[in-house]
Amino acid sequence: MKRIRQPIIAVLGHVDHGKTTLLDRIRKTNVAGKEAGGITQHIGATEVPIETVKQLAGPLIKLWKGEIKLPGLLFIDTPGHEAFTSLRARGGSLADLAVLVVDINEGFQPQTIESIEILRKNRTPFIVAANKIDRIKGWKIEEDEPFLVNIKKQDQRAQQELETKLWELIGKFYEMGFQANRFDRVQNFTRELAIVPISAKYGIGVPELLVLIAGLSQKYLEEKLKIEVEGPARGTILEVREEIGLGTTIDVIIYDGTLHKDDTIVVGGKDKAIVTKIRALLKPKPLDEIRDPRFRFDQVDEVTAAAGVKIAAPGLEEALAGSPVIAARSEEEVEKAKQEILSQIQSVVISTGKVGVTVKADTLGSLEALSKELQEKTIPIRKADVGNISKTDVMEALSVKDEEPKYGVVLGFNVKVNEDAEEVAKARGVPIFTGNIIYKLIEDYEAWVKGEEEKKKRELLSKVTFPGVIRLYPDERYVFRRSHPAIVGIEVVEGRIRPGVTLIKQNGQKVGVIKSIKNRNDFVQEAKKGEAVAIAIEGAIVGRHIHPGETLYVDLTKNDVVILAKQLKNELDETDIKALKMTAKVKAQEDPFWRAV
Ligand code: GDP
């Protein structure tokens, strides 16, 4: 028998923009007349029954057309993009729909952008809650009022202020490629992003938010939400938790089928699939019935998707948050589930042995997301694994460092760095990058790579000699001093000269070293093609070693040529290349190496 399940909804947004407050408000949603049924607390999730939404909707019901067949809405209690990234199902997101919370007074912030990027990548439909409208100057607060009722009570100035802030948001969304609009002005919900102005703190606009979530889920997700009620359950682990008297348990969101209390389940572990038999299925006791905090759960015989449930079973110590849970009712099903889970783990937890970066993340889901992002940027991965950054990870990076310093690093998403790992990293100079925003983490790493490359380039530039060809002016008037040092007027014919370079003659013979370069009245550190300057040459005597009108060359070593050609290619311009070729001809008289230049 097929039926439509509750959509699973995640709340995302920047820190302090009001995600937790919104979830709290939803949990406290009270409808006049208890018979409408209240909110049900699941493990790790909150269910709003559809009757509650309908009651709240009141006249707003006209916001959606057609009948709502959903049984309710299931909100995941852990807000934020980290949880969202971790919670995956069938390769996509566990959440069917998301609410992006943006503080209307602060606008877009780094985690807002990260959230949008993740939602876009996952193709998760979402609604925007423009929060904290009560902070607008002079805003009149009526708790739990629908926004469309509340807005009518505001004076002109407050209304205008809201309008301005909304337009700023709409502009930001536009920059990211989304057409957005205030929900009551949206013509087509498949093309336009709906923004609901709310105050999570006072509940203003929350009725519309719930109504829209229900309406949109019904309209656009109906097919996805149809489940075979009697089918074997599938879920995702929210958390692995030690419980007094129960041992290690897993909190799971079931998104498909029905889980029975005597089912066998296959669960994703760190590097294996765990097969175990359920000992108990637990749901939270209603708050007012908890007399002893040790007995906070009620046992149930079965749960049907979508639901949050705690599973007690032996052997869950190594279960991994974010991994799949699949119920199996026969040997064959167990084998199939094992294969499926193993192949999922193996596609994410990898050890390639390649010259690449070492990656750690808190869950399989986030590891997959970070790895994907790195692959898109063509940053090679040596090892990707779940867990905190350990000494072994640092050693792994260290082994890469010699071969390719820019990959000798550890990147960690939402993980800690173990103390010994930190020590080794410091001692051996292995950079560790950690953070909880994927794009920022990669940006930090890329900025470091760029900095290192520039540092290396600066070092090379200070070591290498650039080619240069100069000509002494033919007129004796430009011989300012004949020796100790000789000072002559020259023109740079090709390339460049700097103090410190050695000059050679057409026949390859050494002349002396440029001590200084003077351009009119100033000493300069460089003269380039076309410039007329006076140079002081230590070791040369005009009339004996050099003569007016003579062409001289900057002496180069083979090493200079190799560095210039390989590492500083982009620093050479056309005239440098000409100068190099001219110099190579001179040097080739003595050494055939230079013929190839
Ligand atoms: P989270 O980090 O996104 O979960 O943000 P919280 O829900 O913890 O909220 C951060 C702060 O903003 C708290 O002090 C909340 O009381 C406050 N806050 C959240 N929503 C609202 C709102 O609608 N109006 C006002 N004035 N404050 C709010």
Coordinates of C-alpha atoms and ligand atoms in Angstrom, one line a residue:
M1 CA 0.0 0.0 0.0
K2 CA 1.4 3.4 -1.0
R3 CA 0.8 6.6 0.9
I4 CA 2.4 10.0 1.1
R5 CA 4.8 10.6 3.9
Q6 CA 5.7 13.8 5.7
P7 CA 8.3 15.8 4.0
I8 CA 11.6 16.1 5.9
I9 CA 12.5 19.7 6.4
A10 CA 15.9 21.2 7.3
V11 CA 16.6 24.6 8.7
L12 CA 19.7 26.3 7.4
G13 CA 21.3 29.7 7.6
H14 CA 24.1 31.8 9.2
V15 CA 24.9 31.5 12.8
D16 CA 22.7 33.7 15.0
H17 CA 20.2 34.4 12.3
G18 CA 17.5 32.6 14.3
K19 CA 17.4 28.9 13.2
T20 CA 17.1 27.6 16.7
T21 CA 14.6 30.2 17.7
L22 CA 12.4 29.3 14.7
L23 CA 12.5 25.6 15.5
D24 CA 11.7 26.4 19.1
R25 CA 8.8 28.5 18.0
I26 CA 7.5 25.7 15.7
R27 CA 7.8 23.3 18.6
K28 CA 5.7 25.6 20.8
T29 CA 3.1 26.2 18.1
N30 CA -0.2 26.0 19.9
V31 CA -3.5 26.0 18.3
A32 CA -6.6 27.2 20.0
G33 CA -8.7 24.1 20.6
K34 CA -6.6 21.2 21.6
E35 CA -8.5 18.7 19.4
A36 CA -6.4 19.9 16.5
G37 CA -3.6 17.9 18.0
G38 CA -0.3 19.4 18.9
I39 CA 3.3 19.0 17.9
T40 CA 4.8 15.5 18.3
Q41 CA 8.3 15.2 19.5
H42 CA 10.4 12.6 17.6
I43 CA 13.9 11.6 18.2
G44 CA 15.9 14.4 16.6
A45 CA 12.9 15.8 14.8
T46 CA 9.6 17.6 15.4
E47 CA 6.4 16.8 13.7
V48 CA 3.7 19.3 12.9
P49 CA 0.5 17.4 12.0
I50 CA -1.3 18.7 9.0
E51 CA -4.4 19.5 11.1
T52 CA -2.3 22.0 13.1
V53 CA -1.0 23.6 9.9
K54 CA -4.6 23.8 8.6
Q55 CA -5.8 25.4 11.8
L56 CA -3.0 27.9 11.8
A57 CA -3.6 28.7 8.1
G58 CA -7.2 29.9 8.7
P59 CA -8.0 32.2 5.8
L60 CA -4.4 31.7 4.5
I61 CA -5.6 28.4 3.2
K62 CA -6.2 30.1 -0.1
L63 CA -2.4 30.4 -0.5
W64 CA -2.5 26.9 -1.9
K65 CA -4.9 25.4 -4.3
G66 CA -6.0 21.8 -4.1
E67 CA -6.2 19.4 -1.2
I68 CA -3.3 18.8 1.1
K69 CA -2.8 15.0 1.5
L70 CA 0.4 15.2 3.5
P71 CA 0.1 13.8 7.0
G72 CA 2.3 16.6 8.4
L73 CA 5.7 18.1 8.3
L74 CA 8.8 16.6 9.9
F75 CA 11.5 19.2 11.0
I76 CA 15.0 18.0 11.7
D77 CA 15.9 19.4 15.1
T78 CA 19.6 20.0 14.3
P79 CA 19.7 23.2 12.3
G80 CA 22.6 24.4 10.1
H81 CA 24.4 23.5 7.0
E82 CA 26.8 21.0 8.7
A83 CA 24.0 18.7 9.7
F84 CA 22.3 19.3 6.3
T85 CA 25.5 18.3 4.5
S86 CA 26.0 15.2 6.7
L87 CA 22.4 13.9 6.4
R88 CA 22.2 12.1 3.1
A89 CA 19.9 9.6 1.6
R90 CA 20.2 7.7 -1.6
G91 CA 23.1 10.0 -2.7
G92 CA 21.0 13.1 -2.3
S93 CA 20.0 15.1 0.8
L94 CA 17.9 13.5 3.5
A95 CA 15.9 16.7 3.6
D96 CA 13.1 17.0 1.0
L97 CA 12.9 20.8 1.5
A98 CA 14.7 23.4 3.4
V99 CA 14.0 26.7 5.1
L100 CA 16.9 29.2 4.7
V101 CA 16.8 31.7 7.6
V102 CA 18.3 35.1 6.9
D103 CA 18.4 37.9 9.4
I104 CA 16.8 40.6 7.4
N105 CA 18.9 43.3 9.1
E106 CA 22.2 41.5 8.4
G107 CA 21.5 40.1 5.0
F108 CA 23.8 37.5 3.4
Q109 CA 26.6 36.2 5.5
P110 CA 29.2 33.5 4.7
Q111 CA 27.1 30.6 6.0
T112 CA 24.1 32.0 4.1
I113 CA 26.0 31.7 0.9
E114 CA 27.4 28.3 1.8
S115 CA 23.9 27.1 2.6
I116 CA 22.6 28.3 -0.8
E117 CA 25.5 26.7 -2.6
I118 CA 24.8 23.4 -0.9
L119 CA 21.0 23.6 -1.5
R120 CA 21.7 24.4 -5.2
K121 CA 24.2 21.5 -5.5
N122 CA 21.7 19.1 -3.9
R123 CA 18.8 20.5 -5.9
T124 CA 16.9 20.9 -2.7
P125 CA 13.9 23.2 -3.0
F126 CA 13.8 25.8 -0.3
I127 CA 11.9 28.7 1.1
V128 CA 13.5 31.8 2.6
A129 CA 12.5 33.0 6.1
A130 CA 13.5 36.7 6.3
N131 CA 13.8 36.8 10.1
K132 CA 13.8 39.4 12.9
I133 CA 11.3 41.8 11.2
D134 CA 10.3 42.8 14.8
R135 CA 13.7 44.6 15.0
I136 CA 12.6 47.1 12.4
K137 CA 12.1 50.5 14.0
G138 CA 8.6 51.0 15.4
W139 CA 7.4 47.5 14.5
K140 CA 4.2 46.5 16.3
I141 CA 4.4 43.0 17.7
E142 CA 1.5 40.6 17.8
E143 CA 2.6 37.2 18.8
D144 CA 1.9 34.4 16.4
E145 CA 0.1 36.6 14.0
P146 CA 0.2 35.8 10.3
F147 CA 2.5 38.2 8.5
L148 CA -0.2 39.4 6.1
V149 CA -2.4 40.5 9.1
N150 CA 0.5 41.9 11.0
I151 CA 1.9 44.0 8.2
K152 CA -1.4 45.9 7.9
K153 CA -0.9 47.2 11.5
Q154 CA 2.5 48.7 10.7
D155 CA 2.9 52.4 10.0
Q156 CA 4.1 53.7 6.6
R157 CA 7.8 54.0 7.7
A158 CA 8.1 50.5 9.1
Q159 CA 6.4 49.1 6.0
Q160 CA 8.8 51.0 3.8
E161 CA 11.8 49.9 5.8
L162 CA 10.8 46.3 5.4
E163 CA 10.3 46.8 1.7
T164 CA 13.8 48.2 1.3
K165 CA 15.4 45.4 3.2
L166 CA 13.4 42.8 1.2
W167 CA 14.7 44.4 -2.0
E168 CA 18.2 44.2 -0.8
L169 CA 17.7 40.4 -0.2
I170 CA 16.1 39.9 -3.6
G171 CA 19.0 41.7 -5.1
K172 CA 21.5 39.3 -3.4
F173 CA 19.5 36.3 -4.5
Y174 CA 19.6 37.7 -8.0
E175 CA 23.3 37.9 -7.9
M176 CA 23.4 34.3 -7.1
G177 CA 21.2 33.4 -10.0
F178 CA 17.8 33.1 -8.2
Q179 CA 14.7 35.0 -8.8
A180 CA 13.1 35.7 -5.5
N181 CA 10.0 37.6 -4.3
R182 CA 7.8 38.1 -1.2
F183 CA 5.7 35.0 -1.0
D184 CA 2.4 36.7 -1.7
R185 CA 3.8 38.3 -4.9
V186 CA 5.2 35.0 -6.3
Q187 CA 3.5 34.0 -9.6
N188 CA 5.2 30.7 -10.1
F189 CA 6.6 28.8 -7.2
T190 CA 8.7 26.5 -9.4
R191 CA 10.6 29.5 -10.8
E192 CA 10.6 32.0 -8.0
L193 CA 12.0 31.7 -4.5
A194 CA 9.4 32.6 -1.9
I195 CA 10.5 34.9 0.9
V196 CA 8.4 34.9 4.0
P197 CA 9.1 37.8 6.4
I198 CA 9.0 36.4 9.9
S199 CA 9.8 37.1 13.5
A200 CA 10.9 33.7 14.9
K201 CA 11.1 35.2 18.4
Y202 CA 7.4 36.3 18.3
G203 CA 6.0 33.9 15.8
I204 CA 5.0 36.5 13.3
G205 CA 4.7 35.0 9.8
V206 CA 5.3 31.5 11.1
P207 CA 1.8 30.4 10.1
E208 CA 2.5 31.4 6.5
L209 CA 5.9 29.7 6.6
L210 CA 4.2 26.4 7.6
V211 CA 1.4 26.8 5.2
L212 CA 3.8 27.4 2.3
I213 CA 6.0 24.5 3.3
A214 CA 3.0 22.2 3.3
G215 CA 1.6 23.6 0.0
L216 CA 4.9 23.4 -1.9
S217 CA 5.7 19.9 -0.6
Q218 CA 2.3 18.7 -1.7
K219 CA 2.5 20.4 -5.1
Y220 CA 6.1 19.7 -6.1
L221 CA 7.2 16.8 -4.0
E222 CA 4.2 14.5 -4.0
E223 CA 5.8 11.8 -6.2
K224 CA 9.0 11.8 -4.1
L225 CA 7.0 11.5 -0.9
K226 CA 5.0 8.5 -2.0
I227 CA 6.3 5.5 -0.1
E228 CA 5.5 1.8 0.2
V229 CA 4.4 1.8 3.8
E230 CA 5.0 -1.9 4.3
G231 CA 8.4 -1.9 2.7
P232 CA 11.6 -2.4 4.6
A233 CA 12.8 0.7 6.3
R234 CA 15.6 3.0 5.2
G235 CA 17.0 5.8 7.2
T236 CA 20.0 8.0 8.0
I237 CA 21.9 8.1 11.3
L238 CA 21.6 11.6 13.0
E239 CA 23.7 10.7 15.9
V240 CA 25.5 7.9 17.7
R241 CA 24.9 8.2 21.4
E242 CA 25.7 6.4 24.6
E243 CA 22.5 6.1 26.8
I244 CA 22.5 5.0 30.4
G245 CA 21.1 1.5 30.6
L246 CA 20.9 1.1 26.8
G247 CA 24.5 1.2 25.7
T248 CA 25.4 2.7 22.3
T249 CA 22.3 3.7 20.5
I250 CA 21.7 5.4 17.1
D251 CA 19.2 8.2 16.5
V252 CA 17.8 7.7 13.1
I253 CA 15.5 9.5 10.7
I254 CA 13.5 6.9 8.8
Y255 CA 12.6 8.2 5.3
D256 CA 11.2 5.1 3.7
G257 CA 9.2 2.0 4.7
T258 CA 8.4 0.7 8.2
L259 CA 10.8 -0.4 10.8
H260 CA 9.7 -3.3 13.1
K261 CA 11.1 -3.9 16.6
D262 CA 12.4 -7.3 15.6
D263 CA 14.0 -6.3 12.3
T264 CA 17.6 -6.9 11.4
I265 CA 19.4 -3.7 10.4
V266 CA 22.5 -3.0 8.4
V267 CA 24.3 0.1 9.4
G268 CA 27.2 2.1 8.0
G269 CA 30.3 2.0 10.2
K270 CA 33.7 3.6 9.8
D271 CA 35.0 1.1 7.3
K272 CA 32.4 -1.7 7.4
A273 CA 28.8 -2.5 7.3
I274 CA 27.4 -3.5 10.7
V275 CA 24.7 -6.1 10.8
T276 CA 22.7 -6.3 14.0
K277 CA 19.3 -7.1 15.4
I278 CA 17.2 -4.4 17.0
R279 CA 16.8 -4.7 20.8
A280 CA 14.4 -1.8 21.2
L281 CA 12.8 1.0 19.2
L282 CA 12.4 4.1 21.3
K283 CA 10.5 7.4 21.1
P284 CA 10.7 10.2 23.5
K285 CA 8.2 10.2 26.3
P286 CA 6.0 13.3 26.4
L287 CA 7.7 15.9 28.5
D288 CA 5.0 16.0 31.2
E289 CA 5.3 12.2 31.7
I290 CA 9.0 12.1 32.4
R291 CA 9.2 11.5 36.1
D292 CA 12.6 9.9 36.2
P293 CA 15.2 11.3 33.7
R294 CA 16.6 7.8 33.4
F295 CA 13.4 6.7 31.7
R296 CA 13.0 9.3 29.0
F297 CA 11.9 6.9 26.3
D298 CA 8.9 4.8 25.4
Q299 CA 9.3 1.6 23.5
V300 CA 7.3 1.2 20.3
D301 CA 6.7 -1.8 18.1
E302 CA 7.2 -0.1 14.8
V303 CA 7.7 3.3 13.2
T304 CA 6.7 4.3 9.7
A305 CA 8.4 6.9 7.6
A306 CA 8.9 9.8 8.0
A307 CA 10.0 9.5 11.7
G308 CA 12.8 10.0 14.1
V309 CA 13.5 7.0 16.3
K310 CA 16.2 5.8 18.6
I311 CA 17.5 2.3 18.0
A312 CA 19.1 0.2 20.7
A313 CA 21.0 -2.8 19.3
P314 CA 24.3 -4.5 20.0
G315 CA 27.4 -3.6 18.1
L316 CA 26.6 0.0 17.3
E317 CA 29.8 1.4 18.9
E318 CA 31.3 1.9 15.5
A319 CA 28.3 3.2 13.7
L320 CA 28.9 6.5 11.9
A321 CA 26.7 9.6 11.9
G322 CA 25.4 10.4 8.5
S323 CA 25.5 6.8 7.4
P324 CA 22.6 4.8 6.0
V325 CA 20.5 2.3 8.0
I326 CA 18.7 -0.4 6.0
A327 CA 16.3 -2.9 7.4
A328 CA 16.6 -6.4 6.1
R329 CA 14.2 -9.3 6.5
S330 CA 16.1 -12.1 4.8
E331 CA 19.6 -13.3 4.3
E332 CA 19.5 -12.1 0.8
E333 CA 18.3 -8.6 1.8
V334 CA 21.1 -8.4 4.5
E335 CA 23.7 -9.2 1.8
K336 CA 22.3 -6.6 -0.6
A337 CA 22.2 -3.9 2.1
K338 CA 25.7 -4.7 3.1
Q339 CA 26.9 -4.4 -0.5
E340 CA 25.1 -1.1 -0.9
I341 CA 26.4 0.4 2.3
L342 CA 30.0 -0.8 1.6
S343 CA 30.0 0.6 -1.8
Q344 CA 28.8 3.9 -0.4
I345 CA 31.5 4.0 2.2
Q346 CA 34.2 3.0 -0.3
S347 CA 33.2 5.7 -2.8
V348 CA 33.9 8.3 -0.1
V349 CA 36.4 6.9 2.3
I350 CA 39.4 6.6 0.0
S351 CA 43.1 6.1 0.1
T352 CA 44.5 6.7 -3.3
G353 CA 48.2 6.9 -2.6
K354 CA 48.3 9.7 -5.1
V355 CA 50.2 13.0 -4.5
G356 CA 47.3 15.0 -3.1
V357 CA 45.8 16.5 0.0
T358 CA 44.6 14.6 3.1
V359 CA 41.0 15.2 3.9
K360 CA 39.0 14.6 7.1
A361 CA 35.4 15.3 7.9
D362 CA 32.9 14.6 10.7
T363 CA 30.6 12.4 8.7
L364 CA 30.4 10.4 5.5
G365 CA 28.0 13.0 4.0
S366 CA 30.2 16.0 4.7
L367 CA 33.3 14.1 3.6
E368 CA 31.6 13.4 0.3
A369 CA 30.6 17.0 -0.1
L370 CA 34.1 18.3 0.6
S371 CA 35.8 15.7 -1.6
K372 CA 33.4 16.5 -4.5
E373 CA 34.2 20.2 -4.2
L374 CA 37.9 19.5 -4.2
Q375 CA 37.5 17.3 -7.3
E376 CA 35.7 20.1 -9.1
K377 CA 38.6 22.3 -8.4
T378 CA 40.9 19.6 -9.7
I379 CA 42.7 19.4 -6.3
P380 CA 43.9 15.8 -6.0
I381 CA 43.1 13.7 -2.9
R382 CA 45.5 11.3 -1.3
K383 CA 43.3 10.2 1.5
A384 CA 39.8 11.0 2.6
D385 CA 38.4 9.7 5.9
V386 CA 35.9 10.3 8.7
G387 CA 37.1 11.5 12.1
N388 CA 39.3 14.0 13.9
I389 CA 42.7 14.9 12.5
S390 CA 45.3 12.5 13.9
K391 CA 49.0 12.2 13.9
T392 CA 48.7 9.6 11.1
D393 CA 47.0 12.1 8.9
V394 CA 49.8 14.6 9.5
M395 CA 52.4 11.9 8.6
E396 CA 50.4 11.1 5.5
A397 CA 50.6 14.8 4.4
L398 CA 54.2 15.0 5.4
S399 CA 55.0 12.1 3.0
V400 CA 53.5 14.2 0.2
K401 CA 55.2 17.4 1.2
D402 CA 58.6 16.6 -0.2
E403 CA 57.2 15.7 -3.6
E404 CA 54.7 18.5 -3.9
P405 CA 54.6 21.0 -1.0
K406 CA 51.3 22.5 -1.9
Y407 CA 49.5 19.1 -1.4
G408 CA 51.3 18.3 1.9
V409 CA 48.4 19.6 3.9
V410 CA 45.4 18.3 5.9
L411 CA 42.0 19.8 5.3
G412 CA 39.4 19.2 8.0
F413 CA 35.6 19.9 7.9
N414 CA 33.9 20.2 11.3
V415 CA 36.6 18.1 13.0
K416 CA 39.1 18.7 15.8
V417 CA 42.8 18.4 15.6
N418 CA 44.3 15.8 18.1
E419 CA 46.9 17.2 20.3
D420 CA 49.8 15.0 19.1
A421 CA 48.8 15.8 15.5
E422 CA 49.0 19.5 16.2
E423 CA 52.5 19.0 17.7
V424 CA 53.8 17.0 14.8
A425 CA 52.3 19.4 12.3
K426 CA 54.0 22.4 13.9
A427 CA 57.3 20.7 14.2
R428 CA 57.4 19.4 10.7
G429 CA 55.7 22.4 9.0
V430 CA 52.5 20.7 7.8
P431 CA 49.7 23.2 7.4
I432 CA 46.3 22.1 8.8
F433 CA 43.2 23.9 7.6
T434 CA 39.9 23.4 9.5
G435 CA 36.5 25.1 9.4
N436 CA 32.8 24.4 9.0
I437 CA 32.2 26.2 5.7
I438 CA 33.4 24.2 2.8
Y439 CA 33.9 27.0 0.3
K440 CA 35.7 29.0 2.9
L441 CA 37.9 26.1 3.9
I442 CA 38.9 25.6 0.2
E443 CA 39.4 29.4 -0.2
D444 CA 41.7 29.5 2.8
Y445 CA 43.7 26.6 1.4
E446 CA 43.9 28.2 -2.1
A447 CA 45.0 31.5 -0.6
W448 CA 47.8 29.7 1.2
V449 CA 48.9 27.9 -2.0
K450 CA 48.9 31.3 -3.8
G451 CA 50.9 32.9 -1.0
E452 CA 53.4 30.0 -1.1
E453 CA 53.8 30.2 -4.8
E454 CA 54.4 33.9 -4.7
K455 CA 57.0 33.4 -1.9
K456 CA 58.7 30.8 -4.0
K457 CA 58.7 33.1 -7.0
R458 CA 60.1 36.0 -5.0
E459 CA 62.9 33.8 -3.8
L460 CA 63.6 32.6 -7.4
L461 CA 63.5 36.1 -8.7
S462 CA 66.0 37.3 -6.1
K463 CA 68.4 34.4 -7.1
V464 CA 68.1 34.3 -10.9
T465 CA 69.8 36.6 -13.4
F466 CA 67.7 38.0 -16.2
P467 CA 69.2 38.3 -19.7
G468 CA 70.2 41.7 -21.0
V469 CA 72.1 43.2 -23.9
I470 CA 73.6 46.7 -23.8
R471 CA 75.5 48.9 -26.1
L472 CA 78.1 51.6 -25.0
Y473 CA 77.5 54.9 -26.7
P474 CA 80.0 55.3 -29.5
D475 CA 80.9 58.9 -28.4
E476 CA 83.8 59.3 -26.1
R477 CA 81.8 62.0 -24.3
Y478 CA 79.8 59.2 -22.6
V479 CA 82.9 57.8 -21.0
F480 CA 82.6 59.4 -17.6
R481 CA 85.5 57.5 -16.0
R482 CA 87.9 55.1 -17.5
S483 CA 88.5 52.7 -14.5
H484 CA 88.1 51.8 -10.8
P485 CA 85.3 51.6 -11.7
A486 CA 84.7 52.5 -15.3
I487 CA 81.6 54.6 -15.7
V488 CA 80.0 54.7 -19.2
G489 CA 76.8 55.8 -20.8
I490 CA 74.9 52.9 -22.4
E491 CA 71.5 51.9 -23.9
V492 CA 69.7 48.7 -23.0
V493 CA 69.2 47.0 -26.4
E494 CA 67.2 44.0 -25.2
G495 CA 66.1 42.6 -21.8
R496 CA 67.2 44.2 -18.6
I497 CA 70.2 44.9 -16.4
R498 CA 70.6 45.0 -12.6
P499 CA 73.4 45.9 -10.3
G500 CA 75.5 42.8 -9.5
V501 CA 75.3 41.1 -12.9
T502 CA 78.5 40.2 -14.8
L503 CA 79.0 41.5 -18.3
I504 CA 80.6 39.5 -21.1
K505 CA 81.8 40.5 -24.6
Q506 CA 80.8 39.2 -28.0
N507 CA 83.5 36.6 -27.8
G508 CA 82.3 35.4 -24.4
Q509 CA 85.1 36.9 -22.4
K510 CA 84.3 38.4 -19.0
V511 CA 84.4 42.1 -18.6
G512 CA 83.4 43.0 -15.1
V513 CA 80.5 43.4 -12.7
I514 CA 77.9 46.2 -12.9
K515 CA 78.2 48.0 -9.5
S516 CA 75.5 50.6 -10.0
I517 CA 73.1 52.0 -12.5
K518 CA 72.3 55.7 -12.6
N519 CA 69.3 57.1 -14.5
R520 CA 69.8 60.8 -14.8
N521 CA 70.5 61.7 -11.1
D522 CA 69.0 58.6 -9.5
F523 CA 70.6 55.2 -8.7
V524 CA 68.2 52.5 -9.9
Q525 CA 67.9 48.8 -9.3
E526 CA 67.0 48.0 -12.9
A527 CA 67.1 49.4 -16.4
K528 CA 65.0 47.9 -19.2
K529 CA 65.1 47.9 -23.0
G530 CA 65.2 51.4 -24.5
E531 CA 66.5 53.1 -21.3
A532 CA 69.7 55.2 -21.5
V533 CA 71.6 55.1 -18.3
A534 CA 75.1 55.4 -16.9
I535 CA 76.6 52.2 -15.4
A536 CA 79.7 51.7 -13.2
I537 CA 81.6 48.5 -14.1
E538 CA 84.0 47.1 -11.6
G539 CA 87.0 45.4 -13.1
A540 CA 86.9 46.9 -16.6
I541 CA 89.1 49.6 -18.1
V542 CA 87.8 51.6 -21.0
G543 CA 90.1 51.4 -23.9
R544 CA 91.6 48.1 -22.8
H545 CA 88.7 45.8 -22.0
I546 CA 85.8 47.7 -23.4
H547 CA 85.4 50.3 -26.1
P548 CA 82.8 52.9 -26.9
G549 CA 80.1 51.5 -29.3
E550 CA 80.7 47.9 -28.1
T551 CA 77.8 45.5 -27.4
L552 CA 78.0 43.6 -24.0
Y553 CA 75.9 40.8 -22.6
V554 CA 74.7 39.9 -19.1
D555 CA 76.4 36.6 -18.3
L556 CA 74.0 33.8 -17.5
T557 CA 74.5 30.3 -16.0
K558 CA 72.8 27.2 -17.2
N559 CA 70.9 27.2 -14.0
D560 CA 69.5 30.6 -14.7
V561 CA 68.2 29.4 -18.1
V562 CA 66.6 26.4 -16.5
I563 CA 64.8 28.4 -13.9
L564 CA 63.8 31.1 -16.3
A565 CA 62.4 28.6 -18.8
K566 CA 60.7 26.4 -16.3
Q567 CA 59.6 28.4 -13.3
L568 CA 59.6 32.0 -14.3
K569 CA 58.3 31.7 -17.9
N570 CA 55.5 34.1 -17.2
E571 CA 57.9 36.7 -15.9
L572 CA 59.8 36.9 -19.3
D573 CA 58.6 39.4 -21.9
E574 CA 59.4 39.5 -25.6
T575 CA 62.5 41.5 -25.1
D576 CA 63.8 39.3 -22.3
I577 CA 63.5 36.3 -24.7
K578 CA 65.3 38.2 -27.5
A579 CA 68.1 39.1 -25.1
L580 CA 68.3 35.4 -24.0
K581 CA 68.6 34.2 -27.6
M582 CA 71.3 36.8 -28.3
T583 CA 73.2 35.8 -25.2
A584 CA 72.8 32.1 -26.0
K585 CA 74.5 32.7 -29.3
V586 CA 77.5 34.2 -27.6
K587 CA 77.7 31.4 -25.0
A588 CA 77.3 28.7 -27.6
Q589 CA 80.8 29.5 -28.9
E590 CA 82.1 27.7 -25.9
D591 CA 79.4 25.3 -24.8
P592 CA 77.0 23.5 -27.1
F593 CA 74.4 23.4 -24.3
W594 CA 73.5 27.0 -25.4
R595 CA 72.7 26.0 -28.9
A596 CA 69.4 24.5 -27.7
V597 CA 68.3 27.7 -26.0
Ligands
GDP1 P1 20.9 30.4 15.3 O1 22.4 30.4 15.6 O2 20.6 30.6 13.8 O3 20.3 29.1 15.8 O4 20.3 31.6 16.0 P2 19.4 31.6 17.4 O5 18.1 31.1 17.1 O6 20.2 31.1 18.5 O7 19.2 33.2 17.6 C1 20.3 34.1 17.8 C2 19.8 35.3 18.6 O8 18.9 36.0 17.8 C3 19.1 34.9 19.9 O9 19.5 35.8 20.8 C4 17.7 35.0 19.5 O10 16.9 35.4 20.7 C5 17.7 36.2 18.5 N1 16.5 36.1 17.6 C6 16.2 35.0 16.9 N2 15.1 35.3 16.1 C7 14.8 36.5 16.5 C8 13.7 37.4 16.0 O11 12.8 37.1 15.2 N3 13.7 38.7 16.6 C9 14.6 39.1 17.5 N4 14.5 40.3 17.9 N5 15.6 38.3 17.9 C10 15.7 37.0 17.4

